[in-house]
Structures are given as C-alpha cells and as structure tokens.
C-alpha cells in the first residue's frame, strides 16, 4: 500500500526523488550486497543499463547509491528495507 503517511505505507517515495512515467515493461535487476560500491553493481551479472535496479538500504547514503545507478545508466532505482 502506498501512502504519504509513513506509518501507513508499505512503500514510500524518497524526498526529492524524481517521478517517472513508464510506458513499457522494464526488467528489474537485483544488485547484490548493499549496492555501495562498483563491484556490487558489476556482480549483478548482465548489464543493468536501461533496467530498474533494486538495492537494499544500508551502510552508504542514498545519494551514493544514486550516483552508482547513474554511472551504470539504469532506468530507475528502487531502494528497499
């Protein structure tokens, strides 16, 4: 369930995140470990370019994960607990 009230939400958007309009199906690729370094992203196997990256929250800041996602040209970034 999406809600802007964090206490009621199963998922929520990160403040200052951008929105996206998806018109086609896009693959989701799980990034191993915490996605805090380049080797995590490279270990995902096939190229994550133009795919949605699913990254576990923890250790490094969201902007660091975002920078890595941008460097790997992902279509979107989902961060989960």
N, CA, C and O atoms as a MOPAC input file, in Angstrom:
PM7 MOZYME 1SCF
protein

 N      0.84100 1    -1.17900 1     0.00000 1
 C      0.00000 1     0.00000 1     0.00000 1
 C      0.88100 1     1.23500 1     0.00000 1
 O      1.78700 1     1.35600 1     0.82500 1
 N      0.61900 1     2.15600 1    -0.92300 1
 C      1.34800 1     3.41400 1    -0.94800 1
 C      0.58900 1     4.44100 1    -0.12600 1
 O     -0.63300 1     4.54300 1    -0.22500 1
 N      1.30000 1     5.18600 1     0.67000 1
 C      0.72400 1     6.29100 1     1.42600 1
 C      1.81700 1     7.30600 1     1.69000 1
 O      2.98300 1     6.95300 1     1.86700 1
 N      1.42800 1     8.57100 1     1.71400 1
 C      2.39400 1     9.60100 1     2.08600 1
 C      2.59200 1     9.63500 1     3.60100 1
 O      3.50400 1    10.30200 1     4.08900 1
 N      1.75200 1     8.92900 1     4.34300 1
 C      1.92000 1     8.77900 1     5.79200 1
 C      2.75500 1     7.52900 1     6.01600 1
 O      2.28500 1     6.40800 1     5.81900 1
 N      3.97000 1     7.73200 1     6.42100 1
 C      4.92300 1     6.63000 1     6.54000 1
 C      4.40900 1     5.51600 1     7.44900 1
 O      4.69900 1     4.34500 1     7.20700 1
 N      3.65500 1     5.86000 1     8.48400 1
 C      3.15000 1     4.84000 1     9.40800 1
 C      2.12300 1     3.91800 1     8.76300 1
 O      1.86300 1     2.83200 1     9.28100 1
 N      1.53400 1     4.33100 1     7.64000 1
 C      0.51500 1     3.53000 1     6.95400 1
 C      1.04800 1     2.87700 1     5.68400 1
 O      0.33200 1     2.10500 1     5.04600 1
 N      2.27800 1     3.16800 1     5.30700 1
 C      2.78200 1     2.77100 1     4.00000 1
 C      3.57200 1     1.47400 1     4.03900 1
 O      4.34100 1     1.22500 1     4.96800 1
 N      3.36900 1     0.64300 1     3.00300 1
 C      4.24900 1    -0.49000 1     2.76500 1
 C      5.43500 1    -0.03000 1     1.94300 1
 O      6.52900 1    -0.58400 1     2.05200 1
 N      5.21700 1     0.98500 1     1.11800 1
 C      6.30900 1     1.61100 1     0.38900 1
 C      6.05500 1     3.10700 1     0.29200 1
 O      4.92500 1     3.56800 1     0.44600 1
 N      7.10800 1     3.85100 1     0.03700 1
 C      7.08400 1     5.29700 1     0.12800 1
 C      8.12400 1     5.84500 1    -0.83000 1
 O      9.06200 1     5.13400 1    -1.19100 1
 N      7.98300 1     7.06000 1    -1.23800 1
 C      8.99400 1     7.64900 1    -2.10400 1
 C      9.98200 1     8.45900 1    -1.27700 1
 O      9.63900 1     8.98000 1    -0.21500 1
 N     11.20000 1     8.55800 1    -1.76900 1
 C     12.24500 1     9.30200 1    -1.08500 1
 C     12.05900 1    10.78100 1    -1.40200 1
 O     11.84300 1    11.15700 1    -2.55500 1
 N     12.14400 1    11.60500 1    -0.38100 1
 C     12.02100 1    13.04500 1    -0.59700 1
 C     13.03300 1    13.49600 1    -1.64400 1
 O     14.17700 1    13.04100 1    -1.64800 1
 N     12.61500 1    14.37800 1    -2.51600 1
 C     13.42100 1    14.93300 1    -3.60700 1
 C     13.66400 1    13.94100 1    -4.74000 1
 O     14.46800 1    14.21800 1    -5.63000 1
 N     12.99000 1    12.79200 1    -4.72600 1
 C     13.15000 1    11.85100 1    -5.84100 1
 C     12.34000 1    12.35000 1    -7.03400 1
 O     11.38100 1    13.10800 1    -6.88600 1
 N     12.74900 1    11.91000 1    -8.20800 1
 C     12.04000 1    12.27100 1    -9.43400 1
 C     10.95800 1    11.24200 1    -9.71600 1
 O     11.05000 1    10.09100 1    -9.29000 1
 N      9.94000 1    11.66800 1   -10.43300 1
 C      8.92800 1    10.70200 1   -10.84000 1
 C      9.23400 1    10.21400 1   -12.24500 1
 O     10.04500 1    10.79900 1   -12.96300 1
 N      8.57600 1     9.14200 1   -12.61800 1
 C      8.76700 1     8.56700 1   -13.94600 1
 C      7.42200 1     8.09700 1   -14.47400 1
 O      6.53600 1     7.70800 1   -13.71300 1
 N      7.29200 1     8.14000 1   -15.76200 1
 C      6.11700 1     7.58400 1   -16.41900 1
 C      6.61500 1     6.42200 1   -17.26700 1
 O      7.40900 1     6.61700 1   -18.18800 1
 N      6.15500 1     5.22600 1   -16.96100 1
 C      6.59000 1     4.02600 1   -17.65300 1
 C      5.53500 1     3.65000 1   -18.68600 1
 O      4.37100 1     3.44800 1   -18.34100 1
 N      5.93300 1     3.55800 1   -19.93400 1
 C      5.00300 1     3.18600 1   -20.99700 1
 C      5.25400 1     1.76800 1   -21.50000 1
 O      4.45100 1     1.23000 1   -22.26200 1
 N      6.35300 1     1.16500 1   -21.08100 1
 C      6.66100 1    -0.21200 1   -21.46100 1
 C      7.14400 1    -0.97000 1   -20.23100 1
 O      7.55300 1    -0.36800 1   -19.23800 1
 N      7.09100 1    -2.29000 1   -20.30700 1
 C      7.61600 1    -3.10300 1   -19.21700 1
 C      9.12900 1    -2.96800 1   -19.17200 1
 O      9.78800 1    -2.90700 1   -20.20900 1
 N      9.66500 1    -2.92200 1   -17.97700 1
 C     11.10400 1    -2.79100 1   -17.78700 1
 C     11.56000 1    -3.84800 1   -16.79400 1
 O     10.90300 1    -4.07000 1   -15.77700 1
 N     12.65600 1    -4.48800 1   -17.07500 1
 C     13.19900 1    -5.52000 1   -16.18700 1
 C     13.73100 1    -4.90600 1   -14.90400 1
 O     14.21200 1    -3.77300 1   -14.88500 1
 N     13.63300 1    -5.68500 1   -13.83100 1
 C     14.20200 1    -5.29600 1   -12.55200 1
 C     15.38300 1    -6.21100 1   -12.27700 1
 O     15.26500 1    -7.43300 1   -12.37400 1
 N     16.52000 1    -5.62000 1   -11.93400 1
 C     17.72400 1    -6.38000 1   -11.61900 1
 C     18.10100 1    -6.12800 1   -10.16500 1
 O     18.19800 1    -4.98000 1    -9.73100 1
 N     18.31300 1    -7.19900 1    -9.41900 1
 C     18.72100 1    -7.09500 1    -8.02000 1
 C     20.22300 1    -6.85700 1    -7.96500 1
 O     21.00400 1    -7.59600 1    -8.56300 1
 N     20.61400 1    -5.82300 1    -7.24400 1
 C     22.03200 1    -5.52700 1    -7.04900 1
 C     22.47900 1    -6.23800 1    -5.77100 1
 O     21.90100 1    -6.00200 1    -4.71000 1
 N     23.49400 1    -7.10400 1    -5.84800 1
 C     23.93600 1    -7.84600 1    -4.67100 1
 C     24.52100 1    -6.93700 1    -3.58300 1
 O     24.91100 1    -5.79800 1    -3.83600 1
 N     24.56400 1    -7.47300 1    -2.39400 1
 C     25.08400 1    -6.76700 1    -1.22300 1
 C     24.25800 1    -5.51200 1    -0.98400 1
 O     23.02900 1    -5.58300 1    -1.00500 1
 N     24.88200 1    -4.38400 1    -0.76300 1
 C     24.14000 1    -3.15100 1    -0.47200 1
 C     24.23500 1    -2.10800 1    -1.57200 1
 O     23.70800 1    -1.00400 1    -1.42900 1
 N     24.90300 1    -2.44800 1    -2.66900 1
 C     24.99100 1    -1.50700 1    -3.78200 1
 C     25.78400 1    -0.25900 1    -3.46600 1
 O     25.54900 1     0.79900 1    -4.05000 1
 N     26.72800 1    -0.37900 1    -2.53900 1
 C     27.50800 1     0.78700 1    -2.10900 1
 C     28.82700 1     0.95200 1    -2.86100 1
 O     29.50200 1     1.97100 1    -2.72000 1
 N     29.18700 1    -0.04100 1    -3.65100 1
 C     30.42900 1     0.09700 1    -4.41700 1
 C     30.26600 1    -0.51200 1    -5.80300 1
 O     29.33600 1    -1.27300 1    -6.07000 1
 N     31.17100 1    -0.16400 1    -6.64300 1
 C     31.11900 1    -0.56100 1    -8.05500 1
 C     31.07900 1    -2.08100 1    -8.23100 1
 O     30.40100 1    -2.57900 1    -9.13000 1
 N     31.79100 1    -2.81300 1    -7.39200 1
 C     31.82700 1    -4.26800 1    -7.53300 1
 C     30.45300 1    -4.89500 1    -7.27800 1
 O     30.12300 1    -5.91800 1    -7.87900 1
 N     29.65000 1    -4.29300 1    -6.39600 1
 C     28.28200 1    -4.78300 1    -6.18600 1
 C     27.49600 1    -4.70800 1    -7.48700 1
 O     26.79700 1    -5.65300 1    -7.85500 1
 N     27.61400 1    -3.58800 1    -8.17600 1
 C     26.87100 1    -3.37500 1    -9.41800 1
 C     27.38700 1    -4.26800 1   -10.53500 1
 O     26.60300 1    -4.78100 1   -11.33400 1
 N     28.68500 1    -4.45400 1   -10.59300 1
 C     29.26900 1    -5.32800 1   -11.61000 1
 C     28.88900 1    -6.78500 1   -11.36400 1
 O     28.77800 1    -7.56300 1   -12.31100 1
 N     28.68800 1    -7.16700 1   -10.08700 1
 C     28.33500 1    -8.54300 1    -9.73600 1
 C     26.89500 1    -8.89400 1   -10.09800 1
 O     26.49500 1   -10.05300 1    -9.99600 1
 N     26.12400 1    -7.91100 1   -10.51400 1
 C     24.73000 1    -8.17000 1   -10.90300 1
 C     24.64800 1    -9.02800 1   -12.15200 1
 O     23.56100 1    -9.46000 1   -12.53600 1
 N     25.75900 1    -9.27400 1   -12.77600 1
 C     25.77900 1   -10.13400 1   -13.95400 1
 C     25.59100 1    -9.33700 1   -15.22300 1
 O     26.44800 1    -8.54000 1   -15.60300 1
 N     24.46700 1    -9.55600 1   -15.87700 1
 C     24.21900 1    -8.84500 1   -17.13000 1
 C     24.14500 1    -7.34300 1   -16.86600 1
 O     23.92700 1    -6.90200 1   -15.73800 1
 N     24.32100 1    -6.60800 1   -17.88400 1
 C     24.31500 1    -5.15100 1   -17.76500 1
 C     22.99900 1    -4.66500 1   -17.16500 1
 O     21.92600 1    -5.12600 1   -17.55300 1
 N     23.08600 1    -3.74800 1   -16.23300 1
 C     21.88400 1    -3.17600 1   -15.61500 1
 C     21.39000 1    -1.95100 1   -16.38400 1
 O     20.37500 1    -1.34900 1   -16.03300 1
 N     22.11400 1    -1.60100 1   -17.42300 1
 C     21.74600 1    -0.42700 1   -18.22200 1
 C     20.30400 1    -0.56700 1   -18.72400 1
 O     19.90500 1    -1.62100 1   -19.21900 1
 N     19.53800 1     0.50900 1   -18.58600 1
 C     18.14000 1     0.58900 1   -19.02100 1
 C     17.21200 1    -0.35300 1   -18.27600 1
 O     16.10900 1    -0.62700 1   -18.74700 1
 N     17.63400 1    -0.85300 1   -17.12800 1
 C     16.79100 1    -1.67300 1   -16.27400 1
 C     16.56800 1    -0.94000 1   -14.95900 1
 O     17.25800 1     0.03300 1   -14.65700 1
 N     15.60900 1    -1.40800 1   -14.18400 1
 C     15.38500 1    -0.86000 1   -12.85200 1
 C     16.25200 1    -1.65300 1   -11.88400 1
 O     16.20900 1    -2.88300 1   -11.87200 1
 N     17.03600 1    -0.95400 1   -11.07600 1
 C     17.91400 1    -1.60600 1   -10.10200 1
 C     17.22200 1    -1.64300 1    -8.74300 1
 O     16.71000 1    -0.62700 1    -8.27200 1
 N     17.21200 1    -2.80000 1    -8.12400 1
 C     16.64900 1    -2.99400 1    -6.79100 1
 C     17.81100 1    -3.14700 1    -5.82300 1
 O     18.59800 1    -4.08800 1    -5.93000 1
 N     17.91600 1    -2.21700 1    -4.87400 1
 C     19.06700 1    -2.15200 1    -3.96800 1
 C     18.58500 1    -2.12300 1    -2.52900 1
 O     17.65100 1    -1.39400 1    -2.19400 1
 N     19.21900 1    -2.91000 1    -1.68400 1
 C     18.88900 1    -2.93000 1    -0.26300 1
 C     19.44200 1    -1.68000 1     0.42300 1
 O     20.55500 1    -1.23900 1     0.13700 1
 N     18.65300 1    -1.12900 1     1.31900 1
 C     19.05800 1     0.04600 1     2.07500 1
 C     20.13600 1    -0.34600 1     3.09300 1
 O     20.11900 1    -1.45400 1     3.63000 1
 N     21.06200 1     0.56300 1     3.34800 1
 C     22.04300 1     0.32500 1     4.39100 1
 C     23.42500 1     0.82100 1     4.04600 1
 O     23.76600 1     1.00600 1     2.87700 1
 N     24.21300 1     1.03100 1     5.07600 1
 C     25.62200 1     1.41900 1     5.08300 1
 C     25.88400 1     2.76800 1     4.41900 1
 O     26.19500 1     3.73200 1     5.11900 1
 N     25.77400 1     2.87300 1     3.11400 1
 C     26.09700 1     4.13900 1     2.44500 1
 C     24.82900 1     4.98300 1     2.24000 1
 O     23.70800 1     4.49600 1     2.38400 1
 N     25.03800 1     6.22600 1     1.90800 1
 C     23.92700 1     7.17600 1     1.72900 1
 C     23.18700 1     6.91200 1     0.41900 1
 O     23.73800 1     6.34500 1    -0.52400 1
 N     21.93100 1     7.33700 1     0.38600 1
 C     21.11400 1     7.17600 1    -0.82000 1
 C     21.76300 1     7.84200 1    -2.02600 1
 O     21.70100 1     7.31800 1    -3.13800 1
 N     22.38400 1     8.99800 1    -1.80600 1
 C     22.99100 1     9.68800 1    -2.95700 1
 C     24.16500 1     8.90000 1    -3.53100 1
 O     24.42500 1     8.97800 1    -4.73200 1
 N     24.87400 1     8.14800 1    -2.70200 1
 C     25.95400 1     7.29800 1    -3.21200 1
 C     25.38400 1     6.18200 1    -4.09000 1
 O     25.93100 1     5.88200 1    -5.15100 1
 N     24.28200 1     5.56700 1    -3.64500 1
 C     23.62200 1     4.53300 1    -4.44300 1
 C     23.10400 1     5.14500 1    -5.74200 1
 O     23.19400 1     4.53500 1    -6.80800 1
 N     22.55800 1     6.36400 1    -5.63700 1
 C     22.05500 1     7.06400 1    -6.81800 1
 C     23.15300 1     7.39200 1    -7.80700 1
 O     22.95700 1     7.27000 1    -9.01600 1
 N     24.29500 1     7.80200 1    -7.31300 1
 C     25.43300 1     8.10000 1    -8.20300 1
 C     25.87900 1     6.83900 1    -8.95300 1
 O     26.15600 1     6.88600 1   -10.15100 1
 N     25.94500 1     5.71600 1    -8.23500 1
 C     26.32600 1     4.46900 1    -8.88700 1
 C     25.27400 1     4.05500 1    -9.91400 1
 O     25.61400 1     3.59900 1   -11.00600 1
 N     24.01500 1     4.21300 1    -9.56900 1
 C     22.93900 1     3.89300 1   -10.51200 1
 C     23.06800 1     4.74400 1   -11.77300 1
 O     22.89200 1     4.24700 1   -12.88500 1
 N     23.37100 1     6.00800 1   -11.59700 1
 C     23.53700 1     6.90400 1   -12.73700 1
 C     24.74600 1     6.47600 1   -13.58100 1
 O     24.68500 1     6.49100 1   -14.81100 1
 N     25.82900 1     6.10000 1   -12.92100 1
 C     27.03100 1     5.64700 1   -13.64000 1
 C     26.77000 1     4.39100 1   -14.46400 1
 O     27.40600 1     4.18200 1   -15.49700 1
 N     25.83300 1     3.55200 1   -14.00900 1
 C     25.50400 1     2.33000 1   -14.73000 1
 C     24.28500 1     2.50900 1   -15.63500 1
 O     23.77500 1     1.53300 1   -16.18500 1
 N     23.81700 1     3.74100 1   -15.79300 1
 C     22.73600 1     4.10600 1   -16.72400 1
 C     21.46400 1     3.29500 1   -16.53300 1
 O     20.88100 1     2.79400 1   -17.49400 1
 N     21.03900 1     3.17100 1   -15.27100 1
 C     19.79800 1     2.44300 1   -15.02200 1
 C     18.59200 1     3.30500 1   -15.38500 1
 O     18.67800 1     4.53200 1   -15.43100 1
 N     17.47400 1     2.64300 1   -15.63900 1
 C     16.23500 1     3.35500 1   -15.95500 1
 C     15.54700 1     3.85700 1   -14.68700 1
 O     14.80800 1     4.84000 1   -14.72600 1
 N     15.79100 1     3.18000 1   -13.56400 1
 C     15.18800 1     3.57200 1   -12.30200 1
 C     15.90800 1     2.89400 1   -11.15700 1
 O     16.62900 1     1.91500 1   -11.35400 1
 N     15.71100 1     3.41600 1    -9.96700 1
 C     16.35900 1     2.87300 1    -8.77600 1
 C     15.31600 1     2.69300 1    -7.68800 1
 O     14.64500 1     3.64900 1    -7.30000 1
 N     15.17700 1     1.46800 1    -7.19500 1
 C     14.30100 1     1.16700 1    -6.06500 1
 C     15.16700 1     0.75700 1    -4.90100 1
 O     15.99600 1    -0.14500 1    -5.02200 1
 N     14.97800 1     1.42200 1    -3.76100 1
 C     15.73100 1     1.10100 1    -2.54300 1
 C     14.74100 1     0.54500 1    -1.53700 1
 O     13.70500 1     1.15700 1    -1.27400 1
 N     15.06000 1    -0.62700 1    -0.96800 1
 C     14.13400 1    -1.26600 1    -0.03400 1
 C     14.79600 1    -1.53500 1     1.30500 1
 O     16.02100 1    -1.59200 1     1.41000 1
 N     13.95800 1    -1.70000 1     2.33400 1
 C     14.43000 1    -2.07900 1     3.66800 1
 C     14.50500 1    -3.58100 1     3.76100 1
 O     14.88000 1    -4.11700 1     4.80300 1

